[in-house]
Short mmCIF file of C-alpha atoms and ligand atoms in Angstrom, two decimals:
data_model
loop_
_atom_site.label_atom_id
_atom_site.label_comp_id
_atom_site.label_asym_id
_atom_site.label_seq_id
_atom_site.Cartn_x
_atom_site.Cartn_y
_atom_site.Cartn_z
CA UNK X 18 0.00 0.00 0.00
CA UNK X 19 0.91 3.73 -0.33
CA UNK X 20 0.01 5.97 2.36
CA UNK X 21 0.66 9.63 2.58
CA UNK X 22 1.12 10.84 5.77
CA UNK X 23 -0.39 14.54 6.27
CA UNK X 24 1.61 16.98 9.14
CA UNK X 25 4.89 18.05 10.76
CA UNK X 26 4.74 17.80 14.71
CA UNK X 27 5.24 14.67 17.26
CA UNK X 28 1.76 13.46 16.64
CA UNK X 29 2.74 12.89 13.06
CA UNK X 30 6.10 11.38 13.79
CA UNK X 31 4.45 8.77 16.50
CA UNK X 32 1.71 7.89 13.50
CA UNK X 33 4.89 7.90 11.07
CA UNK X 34 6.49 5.47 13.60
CA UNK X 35 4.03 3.18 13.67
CA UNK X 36 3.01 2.82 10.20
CA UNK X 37 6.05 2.51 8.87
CA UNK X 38 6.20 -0.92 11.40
CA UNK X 39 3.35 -2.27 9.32
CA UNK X 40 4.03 -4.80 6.58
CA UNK X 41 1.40 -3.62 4.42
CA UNK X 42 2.89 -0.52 3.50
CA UNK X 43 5.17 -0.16 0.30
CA UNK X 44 5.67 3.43 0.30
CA UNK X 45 5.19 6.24 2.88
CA UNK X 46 5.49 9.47 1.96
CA UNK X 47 5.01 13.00 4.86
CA UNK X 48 3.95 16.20 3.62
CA UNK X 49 5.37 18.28 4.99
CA UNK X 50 6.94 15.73 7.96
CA UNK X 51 10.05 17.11 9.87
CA UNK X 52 13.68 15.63 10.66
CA UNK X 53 12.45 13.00 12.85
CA UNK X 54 10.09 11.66 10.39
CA UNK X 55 12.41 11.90 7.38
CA UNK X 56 14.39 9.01 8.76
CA UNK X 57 11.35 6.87 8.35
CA UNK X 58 10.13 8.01 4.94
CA UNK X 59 10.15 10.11 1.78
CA UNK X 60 9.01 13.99 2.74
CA UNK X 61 7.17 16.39 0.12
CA UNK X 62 7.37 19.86 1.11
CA UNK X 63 3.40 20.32 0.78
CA UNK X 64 2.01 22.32 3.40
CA UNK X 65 -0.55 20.71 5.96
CA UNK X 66 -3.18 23.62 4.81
CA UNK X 67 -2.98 23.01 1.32
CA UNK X 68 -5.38 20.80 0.68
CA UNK X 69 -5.53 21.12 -3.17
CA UNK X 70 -1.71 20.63 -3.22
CA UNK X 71 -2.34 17.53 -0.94
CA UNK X 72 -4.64 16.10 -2.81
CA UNK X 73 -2.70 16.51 -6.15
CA UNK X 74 0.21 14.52 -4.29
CA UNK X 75 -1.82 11.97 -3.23
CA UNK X 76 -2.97 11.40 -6.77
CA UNK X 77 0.47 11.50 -8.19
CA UNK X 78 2.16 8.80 -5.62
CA UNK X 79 -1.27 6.49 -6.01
CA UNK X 80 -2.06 6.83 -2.59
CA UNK X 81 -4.39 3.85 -0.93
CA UNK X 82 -4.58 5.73 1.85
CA UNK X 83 -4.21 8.95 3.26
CA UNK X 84 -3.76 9.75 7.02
CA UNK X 85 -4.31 13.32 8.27
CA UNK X 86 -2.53 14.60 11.32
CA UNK X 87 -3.30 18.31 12.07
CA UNK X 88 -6.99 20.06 12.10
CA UNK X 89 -6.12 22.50 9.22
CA UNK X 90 -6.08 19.92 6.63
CA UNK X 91 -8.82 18.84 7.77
CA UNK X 92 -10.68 22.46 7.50
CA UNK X 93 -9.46 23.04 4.61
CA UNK X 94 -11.14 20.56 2.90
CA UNK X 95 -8.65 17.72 2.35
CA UNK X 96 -11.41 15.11 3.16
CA UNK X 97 -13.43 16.35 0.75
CA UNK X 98 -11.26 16.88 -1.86
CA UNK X 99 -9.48 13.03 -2.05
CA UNK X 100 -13.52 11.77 -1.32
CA UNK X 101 -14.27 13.35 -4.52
CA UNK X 102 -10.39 11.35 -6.22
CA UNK X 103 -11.94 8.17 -5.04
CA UNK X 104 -9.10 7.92 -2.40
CA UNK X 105 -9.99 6.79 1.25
CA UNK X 106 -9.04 9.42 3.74
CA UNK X 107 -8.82 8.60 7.62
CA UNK X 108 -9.98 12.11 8.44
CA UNK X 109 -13.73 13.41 8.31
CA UNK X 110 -14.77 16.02 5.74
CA UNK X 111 -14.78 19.94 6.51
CA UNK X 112 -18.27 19.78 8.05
CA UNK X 113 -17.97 17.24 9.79
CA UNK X 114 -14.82 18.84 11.43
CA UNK X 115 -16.93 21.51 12.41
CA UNK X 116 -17.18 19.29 15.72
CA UNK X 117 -13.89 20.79 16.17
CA UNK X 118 -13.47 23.59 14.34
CA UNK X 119 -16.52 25.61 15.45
CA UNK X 120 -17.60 25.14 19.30
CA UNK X 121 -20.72 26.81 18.47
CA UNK X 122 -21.56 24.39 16.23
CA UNK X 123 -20.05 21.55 18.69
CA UNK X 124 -22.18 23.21 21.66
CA UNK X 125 -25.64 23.45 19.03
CA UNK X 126 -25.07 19.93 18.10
CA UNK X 127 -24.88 18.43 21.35
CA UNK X 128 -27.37 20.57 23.10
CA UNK X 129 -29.69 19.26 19.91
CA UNK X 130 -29.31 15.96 20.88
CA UNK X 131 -29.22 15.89 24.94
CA UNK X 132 -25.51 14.88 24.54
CA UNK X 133 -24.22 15.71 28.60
CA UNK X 134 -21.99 18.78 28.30
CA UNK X 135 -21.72 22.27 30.04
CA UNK X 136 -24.41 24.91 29.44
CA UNK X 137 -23.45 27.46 27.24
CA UNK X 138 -24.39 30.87 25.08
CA UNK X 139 -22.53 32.47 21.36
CA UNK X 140 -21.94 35.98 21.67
CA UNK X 141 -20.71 38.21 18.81
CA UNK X 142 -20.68 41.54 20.69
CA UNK X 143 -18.66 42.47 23.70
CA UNK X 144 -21.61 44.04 25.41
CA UNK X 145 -23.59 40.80 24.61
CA UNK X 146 -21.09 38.69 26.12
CA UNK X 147 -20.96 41.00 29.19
CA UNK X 148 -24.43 41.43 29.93
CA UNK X 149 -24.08 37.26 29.60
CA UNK X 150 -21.89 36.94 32.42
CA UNK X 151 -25.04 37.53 35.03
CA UNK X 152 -26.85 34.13 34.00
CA UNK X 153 -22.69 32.22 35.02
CA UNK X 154 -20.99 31.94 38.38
CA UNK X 155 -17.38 32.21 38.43
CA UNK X 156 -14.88 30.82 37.48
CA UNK X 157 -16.27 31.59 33.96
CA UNK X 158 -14.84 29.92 31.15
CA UNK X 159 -14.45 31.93 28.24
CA UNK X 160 -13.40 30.64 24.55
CA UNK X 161 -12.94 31.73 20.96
CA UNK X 162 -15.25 29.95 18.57
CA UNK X 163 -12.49 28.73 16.06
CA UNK X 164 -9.22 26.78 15.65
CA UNK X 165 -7.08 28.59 18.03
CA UNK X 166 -4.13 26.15 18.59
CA UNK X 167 -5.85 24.81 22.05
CA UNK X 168 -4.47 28.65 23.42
CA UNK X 169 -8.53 30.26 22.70
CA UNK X 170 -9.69 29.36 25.92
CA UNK X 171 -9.69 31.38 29.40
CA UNK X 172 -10.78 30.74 32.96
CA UNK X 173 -11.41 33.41 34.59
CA UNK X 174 -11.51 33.64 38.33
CA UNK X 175 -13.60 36.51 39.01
CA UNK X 176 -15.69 39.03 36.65
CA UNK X 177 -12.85 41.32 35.60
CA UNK X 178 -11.27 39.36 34.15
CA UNK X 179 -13.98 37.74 32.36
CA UNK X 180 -14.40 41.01 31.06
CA UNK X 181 -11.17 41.62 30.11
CA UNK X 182 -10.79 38.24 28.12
CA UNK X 183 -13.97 38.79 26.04
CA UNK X 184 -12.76 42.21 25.04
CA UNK X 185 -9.37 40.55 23.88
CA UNK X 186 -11.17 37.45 22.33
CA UNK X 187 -13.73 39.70 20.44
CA UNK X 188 -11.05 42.38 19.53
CA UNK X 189 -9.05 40.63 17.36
CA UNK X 190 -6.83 38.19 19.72
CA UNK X 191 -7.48 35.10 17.49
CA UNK X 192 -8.57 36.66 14.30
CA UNK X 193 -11.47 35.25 12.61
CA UNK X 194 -11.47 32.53 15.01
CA UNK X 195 -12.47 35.15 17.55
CA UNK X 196 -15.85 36.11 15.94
CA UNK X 197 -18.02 34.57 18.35
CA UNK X 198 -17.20 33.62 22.25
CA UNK X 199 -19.16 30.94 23.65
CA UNK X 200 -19.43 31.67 27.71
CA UNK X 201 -19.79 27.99 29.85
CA UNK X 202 -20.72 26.56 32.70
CA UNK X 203 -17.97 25.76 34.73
CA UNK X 204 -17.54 22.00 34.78
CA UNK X 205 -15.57 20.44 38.50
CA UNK X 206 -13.94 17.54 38.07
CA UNK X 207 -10.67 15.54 36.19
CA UNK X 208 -10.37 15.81 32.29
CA UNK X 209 -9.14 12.89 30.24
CA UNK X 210 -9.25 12.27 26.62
CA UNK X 211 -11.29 9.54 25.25
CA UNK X 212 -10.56 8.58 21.39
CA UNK X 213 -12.78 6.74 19.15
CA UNK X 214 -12.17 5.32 15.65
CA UNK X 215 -15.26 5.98 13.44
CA UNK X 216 -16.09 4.98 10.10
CA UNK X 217 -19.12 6.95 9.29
CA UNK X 218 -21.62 4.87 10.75
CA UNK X 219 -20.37 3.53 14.03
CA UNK X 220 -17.43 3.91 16.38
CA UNK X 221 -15.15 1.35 17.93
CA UNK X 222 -12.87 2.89 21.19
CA UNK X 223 -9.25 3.38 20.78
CA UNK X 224 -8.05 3.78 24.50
CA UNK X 225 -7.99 6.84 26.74
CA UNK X 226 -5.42 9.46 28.01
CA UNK X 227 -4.61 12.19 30.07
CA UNK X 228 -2.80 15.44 28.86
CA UNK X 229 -1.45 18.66 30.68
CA UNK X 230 -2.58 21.92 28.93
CA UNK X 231 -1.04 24.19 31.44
CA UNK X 232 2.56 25.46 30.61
CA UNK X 233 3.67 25.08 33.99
CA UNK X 234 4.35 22.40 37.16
CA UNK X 235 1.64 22.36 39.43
CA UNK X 236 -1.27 23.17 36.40
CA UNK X 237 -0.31 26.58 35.82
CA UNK X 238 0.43 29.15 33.66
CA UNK X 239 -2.09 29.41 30.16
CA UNK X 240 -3.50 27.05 28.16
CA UNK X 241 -1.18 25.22 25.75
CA UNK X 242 -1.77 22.56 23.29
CA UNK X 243 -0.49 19.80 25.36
CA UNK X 244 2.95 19.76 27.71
CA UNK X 245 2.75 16.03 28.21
CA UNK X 246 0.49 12.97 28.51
CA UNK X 247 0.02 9.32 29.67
CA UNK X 248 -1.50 6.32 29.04
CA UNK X 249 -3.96 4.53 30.25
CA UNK X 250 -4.99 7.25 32.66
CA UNK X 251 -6.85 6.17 35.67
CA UNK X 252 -9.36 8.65 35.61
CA UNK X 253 -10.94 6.14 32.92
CA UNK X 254 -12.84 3.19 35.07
CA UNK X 255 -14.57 0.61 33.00
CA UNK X 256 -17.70 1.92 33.85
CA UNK X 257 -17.17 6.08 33.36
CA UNK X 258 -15.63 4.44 30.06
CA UNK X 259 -19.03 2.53 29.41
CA UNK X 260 -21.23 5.70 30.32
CA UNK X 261 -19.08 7.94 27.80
CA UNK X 262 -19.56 5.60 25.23
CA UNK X 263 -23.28 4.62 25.41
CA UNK X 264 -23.83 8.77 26.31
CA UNK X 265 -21.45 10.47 24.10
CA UNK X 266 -19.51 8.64 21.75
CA UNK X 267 -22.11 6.42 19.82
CA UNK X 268 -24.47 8.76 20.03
CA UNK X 269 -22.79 11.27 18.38
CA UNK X 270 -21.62 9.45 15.61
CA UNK X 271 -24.80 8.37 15.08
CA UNK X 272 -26.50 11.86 14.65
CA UNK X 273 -24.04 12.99 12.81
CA UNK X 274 -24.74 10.76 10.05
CA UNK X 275 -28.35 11.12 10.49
CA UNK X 276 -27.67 14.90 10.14
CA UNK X 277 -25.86 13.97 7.04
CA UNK X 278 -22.32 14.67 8.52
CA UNK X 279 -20.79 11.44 8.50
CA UNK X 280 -18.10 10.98 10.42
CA UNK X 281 -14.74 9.32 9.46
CA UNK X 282 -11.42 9.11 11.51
CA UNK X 283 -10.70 9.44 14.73
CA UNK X 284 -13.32 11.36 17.29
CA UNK X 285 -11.59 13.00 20.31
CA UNK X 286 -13.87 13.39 23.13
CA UNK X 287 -12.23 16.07 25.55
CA UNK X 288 -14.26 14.46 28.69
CA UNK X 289 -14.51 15.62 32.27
CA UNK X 290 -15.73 13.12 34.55
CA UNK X 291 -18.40 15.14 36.87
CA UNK X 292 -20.25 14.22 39.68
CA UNK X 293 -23.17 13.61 36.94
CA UNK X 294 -21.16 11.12 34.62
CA UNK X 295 -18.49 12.30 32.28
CA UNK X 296 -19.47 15.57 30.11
CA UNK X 297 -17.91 16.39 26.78
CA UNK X 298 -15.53 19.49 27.33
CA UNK X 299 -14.39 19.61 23.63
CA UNK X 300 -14.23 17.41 20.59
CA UNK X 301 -11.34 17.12 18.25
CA UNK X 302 -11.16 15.60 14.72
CA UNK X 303 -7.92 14.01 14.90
CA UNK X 304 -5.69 12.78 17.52
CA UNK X 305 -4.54 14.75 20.24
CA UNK X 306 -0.98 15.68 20.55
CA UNK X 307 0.99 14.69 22.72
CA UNK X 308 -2.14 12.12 23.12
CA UNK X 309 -1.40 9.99 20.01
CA UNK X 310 2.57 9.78 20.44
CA UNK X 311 1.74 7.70 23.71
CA UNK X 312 -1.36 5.89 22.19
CA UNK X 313 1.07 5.01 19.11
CA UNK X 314 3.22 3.58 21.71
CA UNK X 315 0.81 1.42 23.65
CA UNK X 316 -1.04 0.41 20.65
CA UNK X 317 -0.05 -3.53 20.25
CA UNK X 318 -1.29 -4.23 17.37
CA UNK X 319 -0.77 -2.80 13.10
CA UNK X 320 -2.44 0.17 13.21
CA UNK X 321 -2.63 0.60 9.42
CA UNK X 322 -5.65 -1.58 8.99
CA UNK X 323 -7.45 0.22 11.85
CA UNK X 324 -6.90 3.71 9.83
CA UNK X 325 -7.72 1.68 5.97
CA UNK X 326 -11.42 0.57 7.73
CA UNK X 327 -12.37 3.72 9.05
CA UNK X 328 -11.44 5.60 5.70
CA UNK X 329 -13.06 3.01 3.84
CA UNK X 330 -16.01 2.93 5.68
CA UNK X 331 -16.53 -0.18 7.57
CA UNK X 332 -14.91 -1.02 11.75
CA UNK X 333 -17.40 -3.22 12.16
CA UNK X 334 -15.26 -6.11 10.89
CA UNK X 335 -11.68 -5.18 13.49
CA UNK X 336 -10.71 -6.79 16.24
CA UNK X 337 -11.16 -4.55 19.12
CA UNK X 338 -8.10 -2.72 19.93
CA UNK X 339 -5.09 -4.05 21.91
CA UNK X 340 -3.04 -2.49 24.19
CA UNK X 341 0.44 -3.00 25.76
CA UNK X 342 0.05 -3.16 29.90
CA UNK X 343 2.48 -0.83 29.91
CA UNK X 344 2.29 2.89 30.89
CA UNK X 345 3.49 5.51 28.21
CA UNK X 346 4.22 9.14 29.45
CA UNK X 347 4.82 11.99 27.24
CA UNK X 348 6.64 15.11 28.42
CA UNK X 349 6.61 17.66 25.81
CA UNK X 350 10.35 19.98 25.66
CA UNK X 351 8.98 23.62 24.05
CA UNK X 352 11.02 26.62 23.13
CA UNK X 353 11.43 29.11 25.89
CA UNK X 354 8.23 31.66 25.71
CA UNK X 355 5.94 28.86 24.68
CA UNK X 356 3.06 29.60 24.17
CA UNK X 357 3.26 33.18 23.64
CA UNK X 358 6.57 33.58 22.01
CA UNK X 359 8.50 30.41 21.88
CA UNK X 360 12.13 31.61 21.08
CA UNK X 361 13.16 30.14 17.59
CA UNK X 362 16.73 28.84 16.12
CA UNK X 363 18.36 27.80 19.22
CA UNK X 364 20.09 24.40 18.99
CA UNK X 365 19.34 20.87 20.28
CA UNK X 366 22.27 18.52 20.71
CA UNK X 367 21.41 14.60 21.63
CA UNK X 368 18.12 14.72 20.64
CA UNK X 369 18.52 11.55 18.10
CA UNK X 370 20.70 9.25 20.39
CA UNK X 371 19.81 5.61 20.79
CA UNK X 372 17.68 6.15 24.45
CA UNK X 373 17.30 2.32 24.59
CA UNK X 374 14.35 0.05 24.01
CA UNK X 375 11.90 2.01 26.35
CA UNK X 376 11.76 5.84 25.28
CA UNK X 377 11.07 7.44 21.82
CA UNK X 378 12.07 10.58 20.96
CA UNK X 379 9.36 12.36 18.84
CA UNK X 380 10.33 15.25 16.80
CA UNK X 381 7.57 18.30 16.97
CA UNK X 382 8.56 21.50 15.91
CA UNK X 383 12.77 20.69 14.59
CA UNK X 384 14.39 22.17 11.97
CA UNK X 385 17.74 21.20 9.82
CA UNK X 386 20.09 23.51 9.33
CA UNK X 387 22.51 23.64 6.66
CA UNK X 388 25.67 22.48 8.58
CA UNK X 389 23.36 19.72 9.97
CA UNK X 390 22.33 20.87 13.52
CA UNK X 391 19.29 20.31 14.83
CA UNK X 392 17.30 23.77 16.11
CA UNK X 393 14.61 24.34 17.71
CA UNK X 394 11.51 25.76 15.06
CA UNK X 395 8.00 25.98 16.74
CA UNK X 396 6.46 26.15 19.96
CA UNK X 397 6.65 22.54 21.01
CA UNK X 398 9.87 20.98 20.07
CA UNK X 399 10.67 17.61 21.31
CA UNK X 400 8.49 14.51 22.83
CA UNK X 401 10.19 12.35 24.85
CA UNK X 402 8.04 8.95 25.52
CA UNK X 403 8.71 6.05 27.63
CA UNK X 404 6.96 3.19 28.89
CA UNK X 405 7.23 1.26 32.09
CA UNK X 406 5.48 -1.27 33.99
CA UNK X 407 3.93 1.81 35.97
CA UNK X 408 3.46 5.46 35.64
CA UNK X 409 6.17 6.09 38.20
CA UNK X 410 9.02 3.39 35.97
CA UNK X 411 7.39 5.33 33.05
CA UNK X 412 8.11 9.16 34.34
CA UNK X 413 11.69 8.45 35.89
CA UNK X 414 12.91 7.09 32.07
CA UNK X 415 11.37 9.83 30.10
CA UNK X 416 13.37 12.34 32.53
CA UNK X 417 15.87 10.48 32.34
CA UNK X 418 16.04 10.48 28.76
CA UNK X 419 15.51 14.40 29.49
CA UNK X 420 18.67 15.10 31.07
CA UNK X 421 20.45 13.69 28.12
CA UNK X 422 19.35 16.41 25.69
CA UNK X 423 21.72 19.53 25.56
CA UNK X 424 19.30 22.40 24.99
CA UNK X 425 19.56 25.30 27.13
CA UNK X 426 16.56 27.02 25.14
CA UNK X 427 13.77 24.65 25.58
CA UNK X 428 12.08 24.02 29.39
CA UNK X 429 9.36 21.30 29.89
CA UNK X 430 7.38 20.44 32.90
CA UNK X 431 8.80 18.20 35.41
CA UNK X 432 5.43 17.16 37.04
CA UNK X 433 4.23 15.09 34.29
CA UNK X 434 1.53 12.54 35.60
CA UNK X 435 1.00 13.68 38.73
CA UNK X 436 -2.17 13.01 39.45
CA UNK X 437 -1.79 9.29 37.96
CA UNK X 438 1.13 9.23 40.33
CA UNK X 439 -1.16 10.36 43.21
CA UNK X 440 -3.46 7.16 43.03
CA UNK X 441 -1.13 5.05 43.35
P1 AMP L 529 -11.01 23.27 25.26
O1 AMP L 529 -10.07 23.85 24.25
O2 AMP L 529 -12.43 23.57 24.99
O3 AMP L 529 -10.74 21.82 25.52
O4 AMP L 529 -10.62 23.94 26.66
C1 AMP L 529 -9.29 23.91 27.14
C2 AMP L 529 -9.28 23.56 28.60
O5 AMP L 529 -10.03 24.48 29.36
C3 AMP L 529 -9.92 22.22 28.90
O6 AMP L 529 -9.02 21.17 28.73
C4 AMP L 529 -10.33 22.38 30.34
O7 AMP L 529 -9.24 22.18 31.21
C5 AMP L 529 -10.72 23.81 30.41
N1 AMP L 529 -12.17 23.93 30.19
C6 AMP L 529 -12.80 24.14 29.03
N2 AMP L 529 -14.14 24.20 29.19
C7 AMP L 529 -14.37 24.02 30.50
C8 AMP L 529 -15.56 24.01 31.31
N3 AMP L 529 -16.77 24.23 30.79
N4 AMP L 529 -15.41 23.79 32.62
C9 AMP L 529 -14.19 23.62 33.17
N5 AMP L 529 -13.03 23.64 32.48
C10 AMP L 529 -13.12 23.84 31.15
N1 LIG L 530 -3.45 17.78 23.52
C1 LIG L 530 -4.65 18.42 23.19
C2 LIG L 530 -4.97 18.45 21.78
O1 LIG L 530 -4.38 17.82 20.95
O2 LIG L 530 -5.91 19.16 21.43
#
């Protein structure tokens, strides 16, 4: 088979990883990949947003299958585009991304079909979104309608700054993506990521995790796209794992297709496990990252005919999915002024050293230069995985494997798994 791989961070190189272990694939090709994933396959310097350029490469190398990492391929219309080639694409279709890409949309839909999440209202106005703030109780969770990187979201502790944070949302913060806020209920309880594969029709679960948003030890700091993760996370019991499925997952594949959104790939359910049964915080349309690096890694089994029957339209026929004992743990290495200004160009030394049989070292945001050093290009750099027989074997390799890498302009959090590590 010939896949094309669509992205550039670690979630990409994990998928790249684990492909490439898969004996039914004769070519793999990344567009646009980075230097970690070039030393498992052929890049094309096709940008993750260009979905007409995407799917004019996927023609051209015959692709059987095409696997798409980041949401802006997806919103742009990549789906669509190789649905219309006749090429099966793991990856649903631009309105059926809207799950993601527009949490009004996400909010409507669920609301529509008494799917359990937190009560909400779209404002377009800042004295709308104001006058709003009487019917919520602090904290008040604030967030930008659009793709925003996982950075358009605020909690605000009291009504200032509430305030504040619509007038920055609404005044231009995020761009188009800050057209609408949608104002929540404040949900109490632990988060963990649920992910399903779907193939249009139904939905088979692909294992749960737990990710870190804030930049900082201890949860603080803003909202990031992910500074590490672990797997499986505790938080998921069989049974809150039962209720999400039953309450949220099937049904919502389900209406989508009866609302004539079918949706293919993987579903994301953001989930926080309340007092009243877990509640959907967020959907994604793709993996999470660093989510999938340490699902990638726990996975047991080929995970290329997993991604061929949701694109062609038919789990129903897959074993259920298989995974290692183990614990994986994720801790994410970002440039220095992540999120808001991660410094660029400074160089990584070690960074591709054999770390043994128990860590990977994903590449997220790396760049070549000419004399053949690796630097640091993006937000979040580096993702440094390892498994162990428990989260606390798991955590003291990937650190481990941390103080190995020479780069004095990247931090990462050393808390990673903490609250996994306070169960036990
Ligand atoms: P989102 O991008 O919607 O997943 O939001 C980012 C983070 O903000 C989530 O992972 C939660 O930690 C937090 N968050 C979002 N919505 C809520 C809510 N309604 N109640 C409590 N926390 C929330
Ligand atoms: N790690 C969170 C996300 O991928 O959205």
């Amino acid at each position: 088979m010939n896949i094309l791989l669509v992205g550039s961070g670690g979630r990409e190189h994990a998928l790249a990883w684990k492909i490439a272990q898969s004996p039914l694939v004769t070519r793999l090709v990344a567009a646009p990949g980075n230097p970690g994933i070039e030393k498992l396959c052929e890049l094309c310097p096709v940008k993750a947003d260009d979905a007409e350029g995407l799917a004019a490469l996927a023609q051209e190398i015959r692709a059987d299958l095409v696997v798409v990492g980041p949401e802006l391929a997806l919103a742009a219309g990549l789906a669509d585009r190789l649905a219309a080639a006749g090429i099966p694409c793991f990856g649903p279709t631009a309105q059926a991304a809207q799950l993601e890409t527009s949490k009004a949309f996400s909010k409507a839909f669920l609301e529509r079909h008494a799917i359990p999440t937190a009560g909400y209202g779209v404002y377009e106005t800042v004295a709308d979104a104001k006058g709003a703030l009487d019917r919520f109780a602090a904290p008040y969770v604030i967030k930008a309608d659009g793709l925003a990187a996982g950075k358009g979201v605020a909690i605000s502790p009291d009504r200032q700054d509430a305030e504040a944070e619509i007038e920055r949302m609404l005044g231009g913060r995020f761009g188009a993506a800050g057209a609408r806020v949608v104002i929540e209920e404040f949900m109490d309880g632990e988060e963990g990521s649920l992910f399903a594969l779907c193939d249009g029709k139904q939905a088979v679960l692909f294992g749960g995790a737990q990710d870190h948003k804030r930049a900082f030890d201890g949860d603080l700091g803003p909202n990031t796209g992910g500074m590490g993760a672990y797997s499986p996370a505790p938080v998921f019991t069989a049974d809150l794992v039962q209720q999400a499925n039953d309450l949220i997952v099937q049904p919502t594949i389900q209406k989508m297709a009866e609302e004539g959104a079918p949706y293919r790939g993987v579903l994301y359910a953001g989930l926080m496990a309340t007092e009243d049964g877990p509640k959907v915080v967020e959907f994604n349309a793709r993996f999470g990252d660093p989510e999938c690096q340490v699902l990638m890694m726990r996975f047991a089994g080929d995970i290329v005919p997993y991604l061929l029957a949701c694109a062609r339209g038919d789990v129903s026929g897959l074993p259920p999915a298989a995974f290692k004992p183990q614990t994986v743990i994720c801790v994410v290495m970002a440039a220095k002024g992540y999120p808001d200004s991660p410094l660029e160009g400074s160089t990584i030394r070690g960074a591709d050293q054999d770390f043994g049989p128990h860590v990977q070292v994903f590449h997220a945001g790396t760049k070549r230069r000419d004399d053949g050093a690796l630097t640091a290009a993006g937000g979040r750099v580096l993702n440094v995985c390892a498994e162990g027989d428990d989260i606390a074997q798991a955590r003291e390799r990937a650190y481990e494997a941390i103080a190995k890498i020479d780069w004095p302009g990247g931090f990462n959090r050393t808390d990673i798994g903490w609250r996994a590590l306070d169960r036990e």
